[in-house]
Short mmCIF file of C-alpha atoms in Angstrom, two decimals:
data_model
loop_
_atom_site.label_atom_id
_atom_site.label_comp_id
_atom_site.label_asym_id
_atom_site.label_seq_id
_atom_site.Cartn_x
_atom_site.Cartn_y
_atom_site.Cartn_z
CA UNK E 1 10.00 15.66 -26.81
CA UNK E 2 9.38 11.92 -27.21
CA UNK E 3 6.23 10.41 -25.77
CA UNK E 4 6.52 10.05 -22.01
CA UNK E 5 6.97 6.44 -20.94
CA UNK E 6 7.20 5.35 -17.30
CA UNK E 7 7.28 1.99 -15.60
CA UNK E 8 6.52 0.28 -12.34
CA UNK E 9 8.87 -2.65 -11.86
CA UNK E 10 8.17 -4.52 -8.61
CA UNK E 11 10.00 -7.60 -7.37
CA UNK E 12 7.39 -10.32 -6.75
CA UNK E 13 8.76 -11.39 -3.39
CA UNK E 14 5.66 -10.58 -1.34
CA UNK E 15 2.43 -8.57 -1.40
CA UNK E 16 2.36 -5.04 -2.82
CA UNK E 17 3.80 -2.72 -0.17
CA UNK E 18 2.26 0.68 0.53
CA UNK E 19 5.46 2.36 -0.69
CA UNK E 20 5.34 0.39 -3.94
CA UNK E 21 1.67 1.24 -4.39
CA UNK E 22 2.46 4.95 -4.06
CA UNK E 23 5.28 4.66 -6.62
CA UNK E 24 2.93 2.86 -9.01
CA UNK E 25 0.26 5.51 -8.46
CA UNK E 26 2.64 8.42 -9.06
CA UNK E 27 3.86 6.80 -12.29
CA UNK E 28 0.30 6.12 -13.42
CA UNK E 29 -0.89 9.64 -12.68
CA UNK E 30 2.13 11.22 -14.35
CA UNK E 31 1.68 9.11 -17.48
CA UNK E 32 -2.07 9.71 -17.59
CA UNK E 33 -1.67 13.46 -17.23
CA UNK E 34 0.89 13.54 -20.05
CA UNK E 35 -1.04 11.05 -22.22
CA UNK E 36 1.98 8.79 -22.04
CA UNK E 37 2.52 5.07 -21.53
CA UNK E 38 2.59 3.23 -18.22
CA UNK E 39 4.47 -0.08 -18.29
CA UNK E 40 4.24 -2.89 -15.72
CA UNK E 41 7.44 -4.93 -15.62
CA UNK E 42 8.33 -7.65 -13.12
CA UNK E 43 11.87 -7.91 -11.75
CA UNK E 44 11.87 -11.58 -10.76
CA UNK E 45 15.57 -12.50 -10.84
CA UNK E 46 15.61 -13.22 -7.09
CA UNK E 47 14.71 -16.85 -7.81
CA UNK E 48 14.59 -17.96 -4.17
CA UNK E 49 12.10 -15.30 -3.06
CA UNK E 50 10.14 -14.50 -6.21
CA UNK E 51 6.87 -16.29 -6.94
CA UNK E 52 3.98 -16.12 -9.36
CA UNK E 53 1.66 -15.92 -6.34
CA UNK E 54 3.30 -12.65 -5.28
CA UNK E 55 3.15 -11.40 -8.87
CA UNK E 56 -0.56 -12.13 -8.96
CA UNK E 57 -1.07 -10.38 -5.61
CA UNK E 58 0.65 -7.28 -6.98
CA UNK E 59 -1.44 -7.33 -10.15
CA UNK E 60 -4.70 -7.78 -8.23
CA UNK E 61 -3.77 -5.03 -5.76
CA UNK E 62 -3.02 -2.58 -8.58
CA UNK E 63 -6.29 -3.41 -10.30
CA UNK E 64 -8.23 -3.07 -7.04
CA UNK E 65 -6.73 0.40 -6.62
CA UNK E 66 -7.79 1.32 -10.14
CA UNK E 67 -4.21 1.67 -11.39
CA UNK E 68 -4.18 0.57 -15.02
CA UNK E 69 -1.25 -0.11 -17.32
CA UNK E 70 -1.38 -0.09 -21.09
CA UNK E 71 1.74 -2.19 -21.60
CA UNK E 72 3.46 -5.01 -19.76
CA UNK E 73 2.38 -8.07 -17.80
CA UNK E 74 -1.07 -9.15 -18.96
CA UNK E 75 -1.30 -6.32 -21.49
CA UNK E 76 1.48 -7.21 -23.94
CA UNK E 77 3.45 -4.70 -25.96
CA UNK E 78 6.22 -4.43 -28.51
CA UNK E 79 9.02 -4.35 -25.93
CA UNK E 80 8.27 -7.63 -24.18
CA UNK E 81 8.74 -10.02 -22.59
CA UNK E 82 8.08 -8.14 -19.35
CA UNK E 83 9.52 -10.59 -16.80
CA UNK E 84 13.27 -10.30 -16.34
CA UNK E 85 13.75 -14.07 -16.15
CA UNK E 86 12.43 -14.19 -19.72
CA UNK E 87 14.94 -11.56 -20.88
CA UNK E 88 18.25 -13.15 -19.81
CA UNK E 89 19.87 -13.18 -23.29
CA UNK E 90 19.57 -9.39 -23.41
CA UNK E 91 21.61 -9.01 -20.22
CA UNK E 92 24.28 -11.48 -21.31
CA UNK E 93 24.63 -9.63 -24.61
CA UNK E 94 24.94 -6.22 -22.90
CA UNK E 95 27.46 -7.57 -20.38
CA UNK E 96 29.58 -9.01 -23.19
CA UNK E 97 29.39 -5.66 -24.95
CA UNK E 98 30.72 -3.92 -21.83
CA UNK E 99 33.55 -6.47 -21.55
CA UNK E 100 34.56 -5.93 -25.16
CA UNK E 101 34.57 -2.14 -24.66
CA UNK E 102 36.71 -2.45 -21.52
CA UNK E 103 34.02 -1.30 -19.07
CA UNK E 104 33.54 -4.69 -17.43
CA UNK E 105 35.52 -7.83 -16.71
CA UNK E 106 35.14 -11.36 -15.38
CA UNK E 107 35.95 -11.93 -11.73
CA UNK E 108 36.74 -15.38 -10.29
CA UNK E 109 37.22 -14.41 -6.63
CA UNK E 110 35.50 -16.77 -4.20
CA UNK E 111 33.27 -15.61 -1.33
CA UNK E 112 36.00 -16.67 1.10
CA UNK E 113 38.60 -14.56 -0.69
CA UNK E 114 36.28 -11.57 -0.80
CA UNK E 115 35.52 -11.94 2.90
CA UNK E 116 39.25 -12.00 3.76
CA UNK E 117 39.71 -8.77 1.79
CA UNK E 118 36.74 -7.15 3.56
CA UNK E 119 38.08 -8.05 6.99
CA UNK E 120 41.56 -6.75 6.14
CA UNK E 121 40.09 -3.47 4.87
CA UNK E 122 38.01 -3.06 8.01
CA UNK E 123 41.04 -3.71 10.21
CA UNK E 124 42.94 -1.06 8.27
CA UNK E 125 40.05 1.38 8.75
CA UNK E 126 39.10 1.40 5.08
CA UNK E 127 35.57 1.22 3.68
CA UNK E 128 35.08 -2.32 2.37
CA UNK E 129 35.27 -2.47 -1.42
CA UNK E 130 36.33 -4.84 -4.16
CA UNK E 131 40.09 -4.54 -4.58
CA UNK E 132 40.21 -5.20 -8.32
CA UNK E 133 42.09 -8.48 -8.02
CA UNK E 134 40.74 -9.80 -11.33
CA UNK E 135 40.78 -6.51 -13.21
CA UNK E 136 44.02 -7.16 -15.09
CA UNK E 137 44.00 -10.92 -15.60
CA UNK E 138 45.64 -12.04 -18.82
CA UNK E 139 43.87 -14.17 -21.40
CA UNK E 140 45.93 -17.17 -20.24
CA UNK E 141 44.88 -16.59 -16.62
CA UNK E 142 41.23 -16.43 -17.66
CA UNK E 143 41.54 -19.73 -19.53
CA UNK E 144 43.29 -21.38 -16.60
CA UNK E 145 40.60 -20.36 -14.13
CA UNK E 146 37.82 -21.51 -16.40
CA UNK E 147 39.61 -24.78 -17.04
CA UNK E 148 39.67 -25.23 -13.27
CA UNK E 149 35.86 -25.02 -13.33
CA UNK E 150 35.59 -21.57 -11.78
CA UNK E 151 32.42 -19.71 -12.75
CA UNK E 152 32.98 -15.96 -12.89
CA UNK E 153 30.79 -13.02 -12.13
CA UNK E 154 31.00 -9.96 -14.36
CA UNK E 155 32.01 -6.73 -12.65
CA UNK E 156 31.66 -3.18 -13.91
CA UNK E 157 34.98 -1.32 -13.80
CA UNK E 158 34.21 1.90 -11.93
CA UNK E 159 36.35 4.77 -13.24
CA UNK E 160 38.18 6.61 -10.42
CA UNK E 161 37.55 10.23 -9.47
CA UNK E 162 34.64 10.72 -11.91
CA UNK E 163 31.99 13.28 -11.03
CA UNK E 164 28.50 11.94 -11.67
CA UNK E 165 25.70 14.46 -11.96
CA UNK E 166 22.09 13.38 -11.45
CA UNK E 167 19.48 15.93 -12.44
CA UNK E 168 16.54 14.90 -10.28
CA UNK E 169 13.11 16.48 -10.78
CA UNK E 170 12.33 16.20 -7.06
CA UNK E 171 15.70 16.50 -5.36
CA UNK E 172 17.43 18.87 -7.74
CA UNK E 173 21.03 18.34 -8.81
CA UNK E 174 22.75 15.48 -6.98
CA UNK E 175 26.52 15.13 -7.42
CA UNK E 176 28.32 11.89 -6.51
CA UNK E 177 32.01 11.05 -6.96
CA UNK E 178 32.61 7.60 -8.42
CA UNK E 179 35.04 6.90 -5.57
CA UNK E 180 32.02 6.80 -3.21
CA UNK E 181 30.45 3.87 -5.05
CA UNK E 182 32.49 1.22 -3.24
CA UNK E 183 34.58 -0.33 -5.98
CA UNK E 184 33.80 -2.43 -9.02
CA UNK E 185 30.31 -3.88 -8.64
CA UNK E 186 28.78 -7.07 -10.00
CA UNK E 187 26.45 -6.75 -12.99
CA UNK E 188 26.10 -10.41 -13.90
CA UNK E 189 26.21 -13.20 -11.29
CA UNK E 190 27.95 -16.53 -11.80
CA UNK E 191 24.62 -18.22 -12.56
CA UNK E 192 24.03 -15.81 -15.44
CA UNK E 193 21.39 -13.75 -13.64
CA UNK E 194 21.76 -9.96 -13.75
CA UNK E 195 21.91 -7.75 -10.69
CA UNK E 196 19.20 -5.16 -10.15
CA UNK E 197 21.19 -2.12 -11.24
CA UNK E 198 22.30 -3.72 -14.49
CA UNK E 199 19.01 -5.31 -15.54
CA UNK E 200 17.06 -2.14 -14.76
CA UNK E 201 19.27 -0.08 -17.07
CA UNK E 202 19.10 -2.58 -19.94
CA UNK E 203 15.33 -2.92 -19.60
CA UNK E 204 14.62 0.79 -19.20
CA UNK E 205 16.64 1.58 -22.31
CA UNK E 206 15.19 -1.23 -24.41
CA UNK E 207 11.65 -0.27 -23.32
CA UNK E 208 12.34 3.40 -24.12
CA UNK E 209 11.51 4.59 -20.60
CA UNK E 210 11.82 8.38 -20.48
CA UNK E 211 11.20 9.02 -16.76
CA UNK E 212 11.97 6.92 -13.69
CA UNK E 213 9.75 7.84 -10.78
CA UNK E 214 10.63 5.79 -7.71
CA UNK E 215 11.27 5.92 -3.98
CA UNK E 216 14.17 7.83 -2.44
CA UNK E 217 15.67 4.55 -1.20
CA UNK E 218 16.77 3.93 -4.81
CA UNK E 219 18.81 7.15 -5.01
CA UNK E 220 22.06 5.40 -3.93
CA UNK E 221 21.60 3.00 -6.88
CA UNK E 222 21.45 5.82 -9.39
CA UNK E 223 25.22 6.58 -9.67
CA UNK E 224 25.91 2.95 -10.57
CA UNK E 225 23.10 2.95 -13.09
CA UNK E 226 24.31 6.22 -14.55
CA UNK E 227 27.76 4.73 -15.14
CA UNK E 228 26.18 1.82 -17.02
CA UNK E 229 24.08 4.22 -19.12
CA UNK E 230 27.17 6.19 -20.04
CA UNK E 231 29.28 3.12 -20.81
CA UNK E 232 26.63 1.61 -23.10
CA UNK E 233 26.02 5.04 -24.66
CA UNK E 234 22.39 4.94 -23.62
CA UNK E 235 20.74 8.35 -23.07
CA UNK E 236 19.86 8.45 -19.34
CA UNK E 237 16.20 8.91 -18.44
CA UNK E 238 14.93 11.72 -16.23
CA UNK E 239 14.94 10.71 -12.57
CA UNK E 240 12.45 11.67 -9.87
CA UNK E 241 13.09 10.19 -6.43
CA UNK E 242 10.08 10.68 -4.17
CA UNK E 243 10.38 10.94 -0.41
CA UNK E 244 10.31 8.06 2.04
CA UNK E 245 7.11 7.11 3.83
CA UNK E 246 7.63 7.27 7.58
CA UNK E 247 5.58 5.94 10.44
CA UNK E 248 4.00 8.28 13.02
CA UNK E 249 7.23 8.12 15.06
CA UNK E 250 9.14 9.34 11.97
CA UNK E 251 11.01 6.05 11.55
CA UNK E 252 10.81 4.04 8.34
CA UNK E 253 7.37 2.56 7.77
CA UNK E 254 7.26 -1.03 9.03
CA UNK E 255 4.88 -3.67 10.36
CA UNK E 256 5.13 -2.27 13.87
CA UNK E 257 3.26 0.80 12.61
CA UNK E 258 0.37 -1.36 11.39
CA UNK E 259 -0.49 -2.82 8.01
CA UNK E 260 2.12 -2.27 5.30
CA UNK E 261 0.57 -4.00 2.28
CA UNK E 262 -2.36 -3.06 0.07
CA UNK E 263 -4.06 -6.43 0.58
CA UNK E 264 -4.12 -5.79 4.36
CA UNK E 265 -6.07 -2.55 3.88
CA UNK E 266 -8.43 -4.27 1.48
CA UNK E 267 -9.07 -7.01 4.06
CA UNK E 268 -9.60 -4.39 6.77
CA UNK E 269 -12.48 -2.91 4.79
CA UNK E 270 -10.91 0.22 3.32
CA UNK E 271 -12.19 1.53 0.00
CA UNK E 272 -9.74 1.64 -2.93
CA UNK E 273 -10.67 5.22 -3.82
CA UNK E 274 -9.88 6.34 -0.26
CA UNK E 275 -6.51 4.56 -0.22
CA UNK E 276 -5.62 6.06 -3.62
CA UNK E 277 -6.59 9.54 -2.41
CA UNK E 278 -4.50 9.05 0.74
CA UNK E 279 -1.44 7.69 -1.09
CA UNK E 280 -1.52 10.57 -3.56
CA UNK E 281 -1.23 13.02 -0.69
CA UNK E 282 1.83 11.25 0.75
CA UNK E 283 4.55 13.50 -0.59
CA UNK E 284 2.46 15.40 -3.15
CA UNK E 285 0.04 18.28 -2.69
CA UNK E 286 -2.61 19.74 -5.01
CA UNK E 287 -2.68 23.45 -5.69
CA UNK E 288 -5.87 24.13 -3.76
CA UNK E 289 -7.13 23.13 -0.33
CA UNK E 290 -9.32 20.27 -1.52
CA UNK E 291 -8.40 16.92 0.05
CA UNK E 292 -11.06 14.62 -1.40
CA UNK E 293 -9.84 13.91 -4.92
CA UNK E 294 -11.10 11.26 -7.31
CA UNK E 295 -8.76 9.37 -9.59
CA UNK E 296 -9.83 11.55 -12.51
CA UNK E 297 -9.11 14.72 -10.52
CA UNK E 298 -5.72 13.33 -9.51
CA UNK E 299 -4.88 12.63 -13.14
CA UNK E 300 -5.71 16.22 -14.04
CA UNK E 301 -3.81 17.82 -11.17
CA UNK E 302 -0.78 15.59 -10.54
CA UNK E 303 2.61 17.09 -11.29
CA UNK E 304 6.12 15.99 -10.36
CA UNK E 305 6.90 19.63 -9.65
CA UNK E 306 4.62 19.49 -6.60
CA UNK E 307 6.22 16.35 -5.14
CA UNK E 308 7.94 17.23 -1.87
CA UNK E 309 11.50 16.41 -0.81
CA UNK E 310 10.37 16.04 2.79
CA UNK E 311 9.45 12.58 4.12
CA UNK E 312 5.75 11.77 4.18
CA UNK E 313 4.20 10.56 7.43
CA UNK E 314 1.69 7.74 7.22
CA UNK E 315 -1.17 8.99 9.40
CA UNK E 316 -3.64 6.14 9.85
CA UNK E 317 -6.14 8.50 11.49
CA UNK E 318 -6.12 10.61 8.32
CA UNK E 319 -6.64 7.51 6.18
CA UNK E 320 -9.58 6.40 8.33
CA UNK E 321 -11.11 9.88 8.09
CA UNK E 322 -10.75 9.89 4.31
CA UNK E 323 -12.22 6.42 4.09
CA UNK E 324 -15.19 7.48 6.19
CA UNK E 325 -15.91 10.35 3.79
CA UNK E 326 -16.04 7.97 0.84
CA UNK E 327 -17.96 5.29 2.75
CA UNK E 328 -20.63 7.73 3.97
CA UNK E 329 -21.27 8.75 0.37
CA UNK E 330 -22.19 5.20 -0.66
CA UNK E 331 -25.73 3.95 -1.04
CA UNK E 332 -27.23 1.64 1.59
CA UNK E 333 -26.97 -1.24 -0.89
CA UNK E 334 -23.25 -0.56 -1.47
CA UNK E 335 -22.57 -0.41 2.26
CA UNK E 336 -24.54 -3.64 2.73
CA UNK E 337 -22.37 -5.35 0.12
CA UNK E 338 -19.23 -3.97 1.76
CA UNK E 339 -20.02 -5.16 5.30
CA UNK E 340 -21.34 -8.60 4.32
CA UNK E 341 -17.92 -10.37 4.40
CA UNK E 342 -17.48 -9.32 8.05
CA UNK E 343 -20.85 -10.62 9.30
CA UNK E 344 -21.91 -14.04 10.61
CA UNK E 345 -23.26 -16.31 7.89
CA UNK E 346 -26.72 -16.41 9.50
CA UNK E 347 -27.43 -12.73 8.72
CA UNK E 348 -30.15 -12.61 6.08
CA UNK E 349 -30.25 -9.96 3.36
CA UNK E 350 -33.00 -7.92 5.01
CA UNK E 351 -31.07 -7.72 8.28
CA UNK E 352 -27.84 -6.80 6.48
CA UNK E 353 -29.55 -3.91 4.68
CA UNK E 354 -31.04 -2.65 7.98
CA UNK E 355 -27.62 -2.89 9.62
CA UNK E 356 -26.08 -0.92 6.73
CA UNK E 357 -28.75 1.74 7.04
CA UNK E 358 -28.28 1.90 10.82
CA UNK E 359 -24.49 2.22 10.71
CA UNK E 360 -24.15 4.23 7.50
CA UNK E 361 -22.74 7.34 9.17
CA UNK E 362 -20.94 5.54 12.00
CA UNK E 363 -18.46 3.35 10.14
CA UNK E 364 -14.97 4.38 9.11
CA UNK E 365 -14.27 1.04 7.41
CA UNK E 366 -16.43 -1.93 6.44
CA UNK E 367 -14.63 -4.19 8.90
CA UNK E 368 -15.61 -1.86 11.74
CA UNK E 369 -19.10 -3.37 11.58
CA UNK E 370 -17.71 -6.15 13.78
CA UNK E 371 -17.33 -3.63 16.62
CA UNK E 372 -21.12 -3.15 16.67
CA UNK E 373 -22.20 -6.77 16.61
CA UNK E 374 -22.12 -7.11 20.40
CA UNK E 375 -24.80 -4.40 20.60
CA UNK E 376 -27.31 -6.42 18.60
CA UNK E 377 -26.73 -9.84 20.11
CA UNK E 378 -29.08 -11.34 22.67
CA UNK E 379 -28.21 -12.03 26.27
CA UNK E 380 -27.01 -9.69 29.02
CA UNK E 381 -25.96 -6.11 28.38
CA UNK E 382 -22.42 -5.51 27.27
CA UNK E 383 -20.15 -4.13 29.98
CA UNK E 384 -20.83 -0.46 30.62
CA UNK E 385 -18.77 2.30 32.20
CA UNK E 386 -19.65 4.17 35.41
CA UNK E 387 -21.42 7.03 33.63
CA UNK E 388 -23.67 4.67 31.70
CA UNK E 389 -24.41 2.63 34.85
CA UNK E 390 -25.37 5.84 36.67
CA UNK E 391 -28.03 6.54 34.03
CA UNK E 392 -29.87 3.40 35.13
CA UNK E 393 -29.84 4.40 38.83
CA UNK E 394 -32.60 6.99 38.41
CA UNK E 395 -35.96 6.43 40.18
CA UNK E 396 -38.11 6.19 37.07
CA UNK E 397 -35.97 3.65 35.24
CA UNK E 398 -37.82 0.52 36.40
CA UNK E 399 -41.21 1.97 35.47
CA UNK E 400 -39.95 3.13 32.08
CA UNK E 401 -38.41 -0.23 31.22
CA UNK E 402 -41.57 -2.02 32.32
CA UNK E 403 -43.80 0.24 30.19
CA UNK E 404 -41.54 -0.09 27.18
CA UNK E 405 -41.36 -3.89 27.58
CA UNK E 406 -45.17 -4.10 27.59
CA UNK E 407 -45.40 -2.24 24.31
CA UNK E 408 -42.72 -4.45 22.80
CA UNK E 409 -44.54 -7.58 24.02
CA UNK E 410 -47.67 -6.40 22.26
CA UNK E 411 -45.94 -6.33 18.88
CA UNK E 412 -45.99 -9.41 16.66
CA UNK E 413 -42.79 -10.55 14.97
CA UNK E 414 -43.99 -9.00 11.71
CA UNK E 415 -44.83 -5.71 13.45
CA UNK E 416 -41.44 -5.55 15.21
CA UNK E 417 -39.88 -2.87 13.02
CA UNK E 418 -37.93 0.34 13.65
CA UNK E 419 -41.02 2.61 13.22
CA UNK E 420 -43.03 0.44 15.62
CA UNK E 421 -40.21 0.52 18.17
CA UNK E 422 -39.99 4.29 17.85
CA UNK E 423 -43.70 4.48 18.62
CA UNK E 424 -43.25 2.12 21.61
CA UNK E 425 -40.58 4.44 23.00
CA UNK E 426 -42.88 7.43 22.52
CA UNK E 427 -45.78 5.70 24.29
CA UNK E 428 -43.60 4.54 27.19
CA UNK E 429 -42.48 8.14 27.63
CA UNK E 430 -46.05 9.41 27.74
CA UNK E 431 -47.08 6.82 30.29
CA UNK E 432 -44.15 7.48 32.65
CA UNK E 433 -43.68 11.21 32.02
CA UNK E 434 -40.09 10.64 30.87
CA UNK E 435 -38.80 13.04 28.23
CA UNK E 436 -35.56 13.87 26.48
CA UNK E 437 -32.50 12.20 27.99
CA UNK E 438 -34.62 10.75 30.80
CA UNK E 439 -36.43 8.78 28.10
CA UNK E 440 -34.06 8.15 25.24
CA UNK E 441 -30.78 7.95 27.16
CA UNK E 442 -32.23 5.53 29.70
CA UNK E 443 -33.61 3.20 27.07
CA UNK E 444 -30.41 3.42 25.01
CA UNK E 445 -28.30 2.39 28.00
CA UNK E 446 -30.86 -0.25 28.98
CA UNK E 447 -30.77 -1.75 25.50
CA UNK E 448 -27.13 -1.26 24.44
CA UNK E 449 -25.13 -0.45 27.56
CA UNK E 450 -23.85 2.69 25.79
CA UNK E 451 -24.78 6.37 26.12
CA UNK E 452 -24.27 7.11 22.44
CA UNK E 453 -24.56 5.27 19.17
CA UNK E 454 -26.67 4.62 16.09
CA UNK E 455 -30.46 5.12 15.97
CA UNK E 456 -31.96 3.25 18.90
CA UNK E 457 -35.10 2.11 17.10
CA UNK E 458 -33.04 0.53 14.32
CA UNK E 459 -30.65 -1.11 16.76
CA UNK E 460 -33.59 -2.56 18.68
CA UNK E 461 -35.06 -3.93 15.44
CA UNK E 462 -31.71 -5.57 14.69
CA UNK E 463 -31.57 -7.13 18.15
CA UNK E 464 -34.97 -8.75 17.55
CA UNK E 465 -38.03 -8.94 19.78
CA UNK E 466 -37.06 -12.10 21.65
CA UNK E 467 -33.49 -11.01 22.40
CA UNK E 468 -34.54 -7.46 23.26
CA UNK E 469 -37.04 -8.66 25.87
CA UNK E 470 -34.51 -11.12 27.21
CA UNK E 471 -31.99 -8.30 27.64
CA UNK E 472 -34.53 -6.07 29.43
CA UNK E 473 -35.44 -8.96 31.75
CA UNK E 474 -31.78 -9.46 32.59
CA UNK E 475 -31.75 -5.81 33.60
CA UNK E 476 -34.87 -6.15 35.72
CA UNK E 477 -33.29 -9.09 37.53
#
């Protein structure tokens, strides 16, 4: 068998979507496991919506995820160029070839004429389709229309009653009758730009793509593409249409379910290795029970044969859990670097490292550090619930807070560290007879307003001596 070659061919009309990222990942893993080639091609013929900014976002998102390509945009290769707008002569040549072979023809129908036909078909109860008005124009009629300044599109002549068989690695054999396609479809627009189905076929053949791994939403495009392959006598590639990604309510993933682009998850403080691990498990399963899988492990284990037909549900709770596993395995310095973008600019390096050490096992994402900042600010206690407030209604509370405050007062700014605070808590307990929850829970609520959380001595050190005493005095008042 020829060397396996796959491609990821996004349209640069916005940031990289989660569904696109999964398709890119599956292609990358499949190629890596087979020691094949992974090509990055950009389908930018939607001139109104495509932009180089979106292209750059896609490239940066792929690189952030650790998805590498050995051919295509930014990497070069013998089958370039890799932007469709730079390949227009190839499409014109292929369209002309189809016209000469009788598989395509020029169509001069206006949008108004097409709309009239659609309305008439709907009134008659028919499925709207092109009625073939320009299919049998004579050479003289073609010349007359072009002399009148009409710019044609090129349509593919769909053969009637033809059974099209798609052998899909994931979905099995899919059979479609050509009559279900909806009539002769446009392959080249009047401005000379190709349509998606046509350009993809020409590019995939010219770039010697052997396997097309893409989302299930592209399955309806495949019969049209297969007709073009057959007409041009191109050997069709092997198709693998992976399942849709659904939201928790089992509807198509959209913004109402939360973030839908890779850049959003990056900004929210997720780790690329966690997102890759999560995306790999959306519609694919490893042979064992292991869920934490590195990129190298995914390359070794990934197989199209284990890709499921069933839709994959995007479970944000599962993603956050996975991210926490990777985050908790980082060093304090790595966590400090990760949380820094989410902190006020006045946090010095020493305080950031202490905060990272304090929250190391409590964060699910780097951005979550913002949820803890209110605990270490000065001023009154954060709002507390009834259970926490009840903790401070015990008889010994005032004495305990007073004793603890005295020990804190006795510490200089240089001495005000987590170990010194831990000792102050211990001494306040001895002096008041408070132990266990009567000691630690009371002081935790008095200092943070919460009954649970990170190490109290470290939190107190982060609050600072001045702000800590101010908070305790607010409580005494």
